[in-house]
Short mmCIF file of C-alpha atoms and ligand atoms in Angstrom, two decimals:
data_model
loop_
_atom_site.label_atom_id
_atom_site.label_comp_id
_atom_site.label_asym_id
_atom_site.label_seq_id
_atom_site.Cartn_x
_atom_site.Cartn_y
_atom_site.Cartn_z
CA UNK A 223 -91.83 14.11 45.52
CA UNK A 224 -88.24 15.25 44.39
CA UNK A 225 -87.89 19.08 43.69
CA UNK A 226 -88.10 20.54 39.64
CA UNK A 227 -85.88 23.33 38.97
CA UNK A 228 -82.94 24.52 37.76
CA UNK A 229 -80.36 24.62 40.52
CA UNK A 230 -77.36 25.54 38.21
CA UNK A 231 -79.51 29.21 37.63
CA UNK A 232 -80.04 29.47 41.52
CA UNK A 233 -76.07 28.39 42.52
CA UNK A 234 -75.10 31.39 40.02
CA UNK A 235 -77.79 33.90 40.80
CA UNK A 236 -76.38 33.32 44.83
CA UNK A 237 -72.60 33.98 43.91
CA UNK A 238 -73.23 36.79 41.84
CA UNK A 239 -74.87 38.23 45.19
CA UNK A 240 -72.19 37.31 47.00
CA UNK A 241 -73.42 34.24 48.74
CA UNK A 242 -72.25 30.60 48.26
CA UNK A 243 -74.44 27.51 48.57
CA UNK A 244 -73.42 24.81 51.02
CA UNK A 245 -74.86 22.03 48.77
CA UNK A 246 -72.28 23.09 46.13
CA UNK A 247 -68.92 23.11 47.87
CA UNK A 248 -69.62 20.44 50.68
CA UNK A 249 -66.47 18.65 49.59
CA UNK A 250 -64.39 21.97 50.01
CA UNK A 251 -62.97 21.55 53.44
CA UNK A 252 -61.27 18.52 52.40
CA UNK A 253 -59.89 19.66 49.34
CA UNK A 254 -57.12 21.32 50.20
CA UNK A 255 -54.74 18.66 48.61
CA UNK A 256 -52.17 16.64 51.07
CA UNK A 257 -48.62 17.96 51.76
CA UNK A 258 -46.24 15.76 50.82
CA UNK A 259 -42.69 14.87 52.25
CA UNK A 260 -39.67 16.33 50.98
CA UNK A 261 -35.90 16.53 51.24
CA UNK A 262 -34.10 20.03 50.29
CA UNK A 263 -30.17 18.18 50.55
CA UNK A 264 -27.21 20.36 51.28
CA UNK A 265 -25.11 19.90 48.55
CA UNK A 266 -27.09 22.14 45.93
CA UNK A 267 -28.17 24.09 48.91
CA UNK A 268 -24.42 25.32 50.02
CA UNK A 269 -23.59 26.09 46.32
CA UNK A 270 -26.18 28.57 46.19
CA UNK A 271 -24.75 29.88 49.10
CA UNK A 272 -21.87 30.49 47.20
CA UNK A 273 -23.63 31.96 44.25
CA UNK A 274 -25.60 34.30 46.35
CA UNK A 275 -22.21 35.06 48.35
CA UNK A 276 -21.28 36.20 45.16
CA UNK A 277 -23.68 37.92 43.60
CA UNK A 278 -25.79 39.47 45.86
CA UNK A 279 -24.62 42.87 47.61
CA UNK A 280 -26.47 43.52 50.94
CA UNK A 281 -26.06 47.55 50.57
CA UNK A 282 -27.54 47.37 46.53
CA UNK A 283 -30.75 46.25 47.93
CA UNK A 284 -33.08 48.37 49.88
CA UNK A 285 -32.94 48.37 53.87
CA UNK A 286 -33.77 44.90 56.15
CA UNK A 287 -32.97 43.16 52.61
CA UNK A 288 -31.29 39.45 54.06
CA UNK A 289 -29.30 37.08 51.66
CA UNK A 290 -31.65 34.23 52.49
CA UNK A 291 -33.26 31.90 50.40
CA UNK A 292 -36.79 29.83 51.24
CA UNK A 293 -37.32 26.43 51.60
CA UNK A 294 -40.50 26.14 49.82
CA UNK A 295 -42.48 22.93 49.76
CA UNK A 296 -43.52 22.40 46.04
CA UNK A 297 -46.89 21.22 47.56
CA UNK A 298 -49.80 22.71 46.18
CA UNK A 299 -51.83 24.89 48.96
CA UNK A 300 -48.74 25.34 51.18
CA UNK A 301 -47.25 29.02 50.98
CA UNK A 302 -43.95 28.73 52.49
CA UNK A 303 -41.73 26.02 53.84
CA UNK A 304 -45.05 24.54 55.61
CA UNK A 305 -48.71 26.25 56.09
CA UNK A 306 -47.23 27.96 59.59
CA UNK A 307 -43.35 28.43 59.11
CA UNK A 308 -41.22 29.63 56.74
CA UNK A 309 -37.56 28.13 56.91
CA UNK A 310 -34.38 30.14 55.33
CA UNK A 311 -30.76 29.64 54.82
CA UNK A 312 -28.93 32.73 55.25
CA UNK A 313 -25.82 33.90 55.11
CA UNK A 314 -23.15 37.22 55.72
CA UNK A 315 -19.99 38.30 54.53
CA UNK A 316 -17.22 39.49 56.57
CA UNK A 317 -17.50 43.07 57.33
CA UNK A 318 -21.16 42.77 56.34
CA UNK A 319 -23.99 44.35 57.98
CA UNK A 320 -27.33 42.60 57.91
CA UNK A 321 -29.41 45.71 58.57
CA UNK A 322 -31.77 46.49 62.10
CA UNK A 323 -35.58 45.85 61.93
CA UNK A 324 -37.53 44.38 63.82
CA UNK A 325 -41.63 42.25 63.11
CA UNK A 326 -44.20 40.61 65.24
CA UNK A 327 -42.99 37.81 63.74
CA UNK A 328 -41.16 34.82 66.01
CA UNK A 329 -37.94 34.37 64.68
CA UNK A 330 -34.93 31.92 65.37
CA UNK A 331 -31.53 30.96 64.17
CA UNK A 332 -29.84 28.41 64.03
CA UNK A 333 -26.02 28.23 62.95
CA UNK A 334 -24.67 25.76 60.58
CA UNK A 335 -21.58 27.64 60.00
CA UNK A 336 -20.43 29.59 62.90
CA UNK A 337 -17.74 32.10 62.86
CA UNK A 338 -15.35 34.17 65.49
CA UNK A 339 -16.52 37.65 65.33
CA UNK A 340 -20.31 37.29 63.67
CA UNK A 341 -22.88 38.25 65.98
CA UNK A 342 -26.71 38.32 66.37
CA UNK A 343 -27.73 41.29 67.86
CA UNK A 344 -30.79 41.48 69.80
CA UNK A 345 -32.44 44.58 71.53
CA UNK A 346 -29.08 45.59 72.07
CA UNK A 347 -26.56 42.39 73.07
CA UNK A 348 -24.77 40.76 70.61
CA UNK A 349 -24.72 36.72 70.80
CA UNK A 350 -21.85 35.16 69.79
CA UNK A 351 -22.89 32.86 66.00
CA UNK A 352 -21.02 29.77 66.59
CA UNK A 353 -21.66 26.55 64.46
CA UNK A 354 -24.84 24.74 66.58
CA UNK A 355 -25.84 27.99 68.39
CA UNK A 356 -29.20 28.81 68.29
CA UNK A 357 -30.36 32.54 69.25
CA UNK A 358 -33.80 33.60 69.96
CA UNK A 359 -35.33 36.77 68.10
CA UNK A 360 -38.91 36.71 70.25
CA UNK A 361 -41.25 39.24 68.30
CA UNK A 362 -41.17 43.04 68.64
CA UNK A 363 -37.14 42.92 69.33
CA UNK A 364 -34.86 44.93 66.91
CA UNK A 365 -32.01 42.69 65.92
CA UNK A 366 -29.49 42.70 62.76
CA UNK A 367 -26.59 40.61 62.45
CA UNK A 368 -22.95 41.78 61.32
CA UNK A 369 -20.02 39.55 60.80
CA UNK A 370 -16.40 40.99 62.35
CA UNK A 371 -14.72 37.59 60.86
CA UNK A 372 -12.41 36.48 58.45
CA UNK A 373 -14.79 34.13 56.89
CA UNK A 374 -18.56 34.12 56.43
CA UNK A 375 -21.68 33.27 58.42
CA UNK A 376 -24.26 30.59 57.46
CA UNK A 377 -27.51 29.71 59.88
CA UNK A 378 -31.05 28.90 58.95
CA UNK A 379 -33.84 31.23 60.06
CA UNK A 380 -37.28 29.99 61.11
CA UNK A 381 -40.23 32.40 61.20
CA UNK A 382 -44.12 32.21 61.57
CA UNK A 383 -44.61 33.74 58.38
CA UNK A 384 -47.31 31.25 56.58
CA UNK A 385 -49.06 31.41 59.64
CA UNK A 386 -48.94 35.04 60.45
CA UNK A 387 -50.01 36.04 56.01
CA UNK A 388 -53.24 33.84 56.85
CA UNK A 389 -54.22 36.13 59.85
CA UNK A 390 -53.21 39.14 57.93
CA UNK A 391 -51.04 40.18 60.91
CA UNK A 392 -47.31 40.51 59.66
CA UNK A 393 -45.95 43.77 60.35
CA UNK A 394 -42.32 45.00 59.77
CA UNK A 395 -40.48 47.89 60.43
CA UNK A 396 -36.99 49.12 60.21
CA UNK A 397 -34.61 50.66 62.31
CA UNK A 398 -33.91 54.84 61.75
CA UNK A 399 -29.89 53.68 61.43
CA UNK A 400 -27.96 50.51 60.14
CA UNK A 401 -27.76 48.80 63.43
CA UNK A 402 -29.60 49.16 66.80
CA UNK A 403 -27.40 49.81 69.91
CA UNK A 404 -25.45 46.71 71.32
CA UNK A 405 -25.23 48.77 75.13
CA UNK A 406 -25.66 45.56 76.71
CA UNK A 407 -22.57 43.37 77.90
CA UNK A 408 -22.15 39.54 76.42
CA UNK A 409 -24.27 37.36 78.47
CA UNK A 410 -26.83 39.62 79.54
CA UNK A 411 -29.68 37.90 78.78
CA UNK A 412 -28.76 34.26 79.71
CA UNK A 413 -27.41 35.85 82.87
CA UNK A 414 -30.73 37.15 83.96
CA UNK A 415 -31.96 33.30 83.87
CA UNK A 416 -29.65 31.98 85.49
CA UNK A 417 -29.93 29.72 89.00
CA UNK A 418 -30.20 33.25 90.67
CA UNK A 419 -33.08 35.75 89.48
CA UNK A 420 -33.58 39.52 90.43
CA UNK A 421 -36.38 39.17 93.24
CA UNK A 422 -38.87 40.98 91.39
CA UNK A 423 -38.76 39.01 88.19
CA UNK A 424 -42.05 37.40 87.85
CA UNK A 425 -41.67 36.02 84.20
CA UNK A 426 -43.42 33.04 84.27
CA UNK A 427 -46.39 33.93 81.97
CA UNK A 428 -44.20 36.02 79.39
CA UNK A 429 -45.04 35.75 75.94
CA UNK A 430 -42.39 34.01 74.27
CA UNK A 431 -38.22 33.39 75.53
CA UNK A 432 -36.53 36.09 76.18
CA UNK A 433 -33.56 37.18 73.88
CA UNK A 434 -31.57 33.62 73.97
CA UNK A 435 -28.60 31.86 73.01
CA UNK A 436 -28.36 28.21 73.70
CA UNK A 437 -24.90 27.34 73.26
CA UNK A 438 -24.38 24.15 71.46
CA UNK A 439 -21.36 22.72 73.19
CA UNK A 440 -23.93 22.93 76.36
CA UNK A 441 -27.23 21.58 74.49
CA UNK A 442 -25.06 19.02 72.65
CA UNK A 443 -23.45 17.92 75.98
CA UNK A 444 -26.66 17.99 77.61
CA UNK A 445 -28.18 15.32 74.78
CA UNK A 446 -25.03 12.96 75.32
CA UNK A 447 -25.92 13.38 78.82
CA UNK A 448 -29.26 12.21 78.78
CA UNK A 449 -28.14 9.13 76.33
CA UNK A 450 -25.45 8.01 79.14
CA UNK A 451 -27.99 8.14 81.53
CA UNK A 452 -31.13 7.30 80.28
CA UNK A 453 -33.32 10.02 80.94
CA UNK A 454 -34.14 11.82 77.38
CA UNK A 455 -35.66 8.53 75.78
CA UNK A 456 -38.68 8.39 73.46
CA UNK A 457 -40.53 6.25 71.44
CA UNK A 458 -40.38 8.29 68.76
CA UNK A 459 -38.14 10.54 68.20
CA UNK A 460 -34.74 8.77 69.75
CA UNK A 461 -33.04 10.63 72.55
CA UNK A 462 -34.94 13.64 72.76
CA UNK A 463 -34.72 17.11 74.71
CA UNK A 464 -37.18 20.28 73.86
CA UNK A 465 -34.85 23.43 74.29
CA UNK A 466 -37.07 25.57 76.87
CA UNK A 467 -37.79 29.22 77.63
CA UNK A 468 -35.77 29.97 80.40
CA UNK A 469 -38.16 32.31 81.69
CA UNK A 470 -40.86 29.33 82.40
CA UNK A 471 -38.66 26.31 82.60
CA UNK A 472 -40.80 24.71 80.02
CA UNK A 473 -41.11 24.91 76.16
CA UNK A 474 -42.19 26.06 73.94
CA UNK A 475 -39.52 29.05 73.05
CA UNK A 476 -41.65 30.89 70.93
CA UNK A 477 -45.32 30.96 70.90
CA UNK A 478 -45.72 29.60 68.01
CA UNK A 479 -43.17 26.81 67.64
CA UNK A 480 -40.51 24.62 69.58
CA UNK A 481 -37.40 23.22 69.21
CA UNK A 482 -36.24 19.97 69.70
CA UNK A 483 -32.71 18.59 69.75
CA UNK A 484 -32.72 14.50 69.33
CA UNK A 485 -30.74 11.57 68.63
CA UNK A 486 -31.14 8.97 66.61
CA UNK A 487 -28.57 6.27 67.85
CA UNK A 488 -26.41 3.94 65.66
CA UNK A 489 -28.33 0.88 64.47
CA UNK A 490 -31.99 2.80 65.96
CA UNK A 491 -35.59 2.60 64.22
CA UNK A 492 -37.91 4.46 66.18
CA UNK A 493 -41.62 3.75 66.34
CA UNK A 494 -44.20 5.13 64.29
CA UNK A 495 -46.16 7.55 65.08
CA UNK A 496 -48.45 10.77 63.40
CA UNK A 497 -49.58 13.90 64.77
CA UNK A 498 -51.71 17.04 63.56
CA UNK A 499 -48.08 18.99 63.72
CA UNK A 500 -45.68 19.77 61.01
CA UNK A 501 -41.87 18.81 61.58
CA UNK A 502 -38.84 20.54 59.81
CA UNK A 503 -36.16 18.44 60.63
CA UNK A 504 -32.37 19.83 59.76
CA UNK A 505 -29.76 16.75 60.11
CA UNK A 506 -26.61 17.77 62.05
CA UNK A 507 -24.91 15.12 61.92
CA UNK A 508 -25.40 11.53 60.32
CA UNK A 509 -27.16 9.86 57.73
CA UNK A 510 -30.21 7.44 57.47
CA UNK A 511 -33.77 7.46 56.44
CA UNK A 512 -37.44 8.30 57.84
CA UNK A 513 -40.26 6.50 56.51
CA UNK A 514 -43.27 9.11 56.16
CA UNK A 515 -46.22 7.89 54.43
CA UNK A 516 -45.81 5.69 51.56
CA UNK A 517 -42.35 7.33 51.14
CA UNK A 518 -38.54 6.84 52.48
CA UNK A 519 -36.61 9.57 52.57
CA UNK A 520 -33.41 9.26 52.80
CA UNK A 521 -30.65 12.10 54.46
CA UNK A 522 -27.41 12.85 55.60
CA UNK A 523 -25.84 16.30 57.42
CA UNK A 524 -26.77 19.26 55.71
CA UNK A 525 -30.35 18.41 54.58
CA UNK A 526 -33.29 19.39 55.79
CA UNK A 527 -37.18 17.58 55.23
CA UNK A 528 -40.65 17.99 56.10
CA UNK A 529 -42.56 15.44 57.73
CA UNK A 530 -46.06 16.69 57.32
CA UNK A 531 -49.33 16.53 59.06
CA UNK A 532 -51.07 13.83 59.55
CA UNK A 533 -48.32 11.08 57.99
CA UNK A 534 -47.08 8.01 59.83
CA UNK A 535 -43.22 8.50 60.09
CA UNK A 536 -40.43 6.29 62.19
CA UNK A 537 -37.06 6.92 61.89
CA UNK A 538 -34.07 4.77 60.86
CA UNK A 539 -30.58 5.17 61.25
CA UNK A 540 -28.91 2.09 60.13
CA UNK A 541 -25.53 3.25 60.22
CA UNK A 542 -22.96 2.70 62.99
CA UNK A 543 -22.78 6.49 64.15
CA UNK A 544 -25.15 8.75 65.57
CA UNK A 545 -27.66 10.91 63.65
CA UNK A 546 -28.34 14.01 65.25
CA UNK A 547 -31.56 16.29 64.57
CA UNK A 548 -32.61 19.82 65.23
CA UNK A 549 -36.00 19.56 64.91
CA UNK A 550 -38.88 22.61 64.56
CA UNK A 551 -42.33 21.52 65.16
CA UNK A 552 -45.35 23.96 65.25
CA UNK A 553 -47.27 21.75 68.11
CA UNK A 554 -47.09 24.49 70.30
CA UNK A 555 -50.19 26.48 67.73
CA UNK A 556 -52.30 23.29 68.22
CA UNK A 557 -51.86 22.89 71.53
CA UNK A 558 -53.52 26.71 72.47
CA UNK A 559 -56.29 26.47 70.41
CA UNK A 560 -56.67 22.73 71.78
CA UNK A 561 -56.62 21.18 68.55
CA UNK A 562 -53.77 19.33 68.85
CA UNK A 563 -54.08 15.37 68.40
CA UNK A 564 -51.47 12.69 67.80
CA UNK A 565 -51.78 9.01 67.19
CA UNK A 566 -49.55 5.86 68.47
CA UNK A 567 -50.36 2.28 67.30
CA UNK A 568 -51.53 2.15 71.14
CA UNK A 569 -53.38 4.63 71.67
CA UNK A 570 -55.84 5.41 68.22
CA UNK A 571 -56.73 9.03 67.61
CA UNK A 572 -59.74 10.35 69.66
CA UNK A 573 -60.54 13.92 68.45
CA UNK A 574 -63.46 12.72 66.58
CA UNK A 575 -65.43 10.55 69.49
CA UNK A 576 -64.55 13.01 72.11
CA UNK A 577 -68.59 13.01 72.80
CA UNK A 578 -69.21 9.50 72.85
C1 LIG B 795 -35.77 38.37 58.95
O1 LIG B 795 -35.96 39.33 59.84
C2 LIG B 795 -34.55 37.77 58.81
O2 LIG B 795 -33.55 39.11 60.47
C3 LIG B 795 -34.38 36.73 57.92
O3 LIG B 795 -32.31 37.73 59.45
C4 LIG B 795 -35.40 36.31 57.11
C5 LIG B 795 -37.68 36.56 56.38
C6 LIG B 795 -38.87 37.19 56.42
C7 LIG B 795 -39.08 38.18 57.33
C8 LIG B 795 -38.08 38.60 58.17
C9 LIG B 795 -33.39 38.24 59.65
C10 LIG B 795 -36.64 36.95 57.20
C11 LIG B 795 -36.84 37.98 58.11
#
């Protein structure tokens, strides 16, 4: 016998006392809408730069202020430049201070425009901002960035922000003056990781990296490297290295996400693959195209794009130079909470029959 009544008067009666009925919003979990792909390119991206170089005066705005502007995905449901990470461009004027703060947010950097005399400091050493550098903020370390050079300073900033607004967990603070003491010599940090440790330094379960500064002259060597002798291949990705945290000898650098450096070699189209993951891949150097989903896109140095969860993507660089990547991924979320899955034309995705 099917039931009489009027559910509609029962679904609203619930909600007004604050309960919500399963057998009205069973579709809910999947209807979050599907993030797409997307390219933000370089060449309207550096003439902002030079709007913003222009207009916008660090010391008019109020303390921690950065000139940085978002890459926001114009996906609906995704706050930020995916639903963990938030990706900027920023950039500082000579004799410019970028003021001292510090969050619980993991931050990074990334130069695309290095210059003699700008520094990032962090929790008192000042690393060196040359074009390909990238310089670890972990969370909780004061750091503010000030530019000594003749000409200015771009990078791009990565932060957990999407991820840490959902948990309701970012927290900021400034420093009491403009800049937190740099007391510590150049090097300091990478010293301490070096071949030869202090023999109490038992850092293997810490956190997140410590302060860092990968040098790109060494990481980009270290890629050509592995090319010449065959030990950084993938299917996927091209030539492929994960920058680690020297403290472990393993990635991920932050808890939250990883970077990889890759190459895509002249003539290359990697396989396909898709994974639970977002990518933010910045081009280097290079130009070609990705297939992700039922879309190309197609970039060149400078630009930056999403490949987003769950999409089948292969690479293609069809050109007769290499294409270089530096490539953010936020695997290193999925793997803690075990939830991570990825699926190869080999090996189908399992997370669903795990039981059977
Ligand atoms: C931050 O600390 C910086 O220190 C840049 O350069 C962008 C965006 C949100 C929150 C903190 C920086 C940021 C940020």
């Amino acid at each position: 016998m099917s039931k009489q009544g009027d559910i509609a008067a029962l679904n609203e009666e619930l909600r007004e006392n604050d309960l919500v009925p399963n057998w009205d919003i069973i579709d809910r979990l999947e209807d979050r809408g599907e993030m797409a792909p997307h390219v933000w390119k370089w060449d309207y991206i550096a003439e902002y730069v030079e709007k913003a170089n222009q207009l916008i005066d660090l010391d008019e705005h109020q303390q921690g202020t950065r000139r940085a502007m978002y890459l926001i995905n114009p996906s609906e449901g995704v706050d930020g430049t995916s639903h963990t990470l938030w990706t900027a461009i920023q950039s500082v004027l000579p004799n410019e201070v970028a003021k001292a703060h510090r969050h619980n947010l993991s931050a990074i950097r990334f130069v695309l425009d290095g210059t003699e005399g700008a520094v990032t400091s962090v929790n008192g050493e000042e690393f060196p901002m040359r074009t390909g550098d990238l310089i670890l903020t972990p969370p909780g370390s004061y750091h503010d960035h000030i530019n000594r050079g003749d000409e200015h300073v771009v990078w791009m900033d990565f932060l957990d922000i999407s991820l840490t607004e959902a948990l309701n967990i970012s927290h900021f603070q400034n420093y009491e003056n403009e800049r937190h003491p740099a007391d510590k010599p150049e090097g300091y940090h990478n010293s301490r990781f070096d071949d030869l440790r202090p023999m109490d330094q038992h850092w293997s379960e810490y956190r997140s990296s410590p302060p860092y500064r990968y040098a790109w002259e060494d990481s980009y060597e270290t890629l050509q490297k592995a090319d010449e002798q065959g030990w950084g291949e993938t299917t996927f990705d091209g030539v492929c290295l994960e920058y680690v945290n020297p403290a472990t000898g393993k990635g991920p650098t932050m808890p939250t996400f990883t970077h990889r450096l890759q190459k895509i070699r002249a003539g290359e189209t990697t396989g396909s693959h898709r994974h639970i993951s977002t990518e933010i891949v910045h081009v280097v150097d290079g130009s070609g195209r990705t297939e992700v989903g039922e879309e190309t896109l197609e970039w060149e140095a400078g630009d930056t794009f999403i490949v987003p969860p769950g999409l089948w993507h292969a690479h293609q660089n069809p050109t007769d130079d290499e294409a270089i990547f530096f490539t953010t991924s936020d695997e290193p979320i999925f793997e803690r909470l075990n939830l991570f899955w990825e699926e190869t034309p080999e090996e189908p995705e399992q997370s669903f029959d795990t039981y059977e």
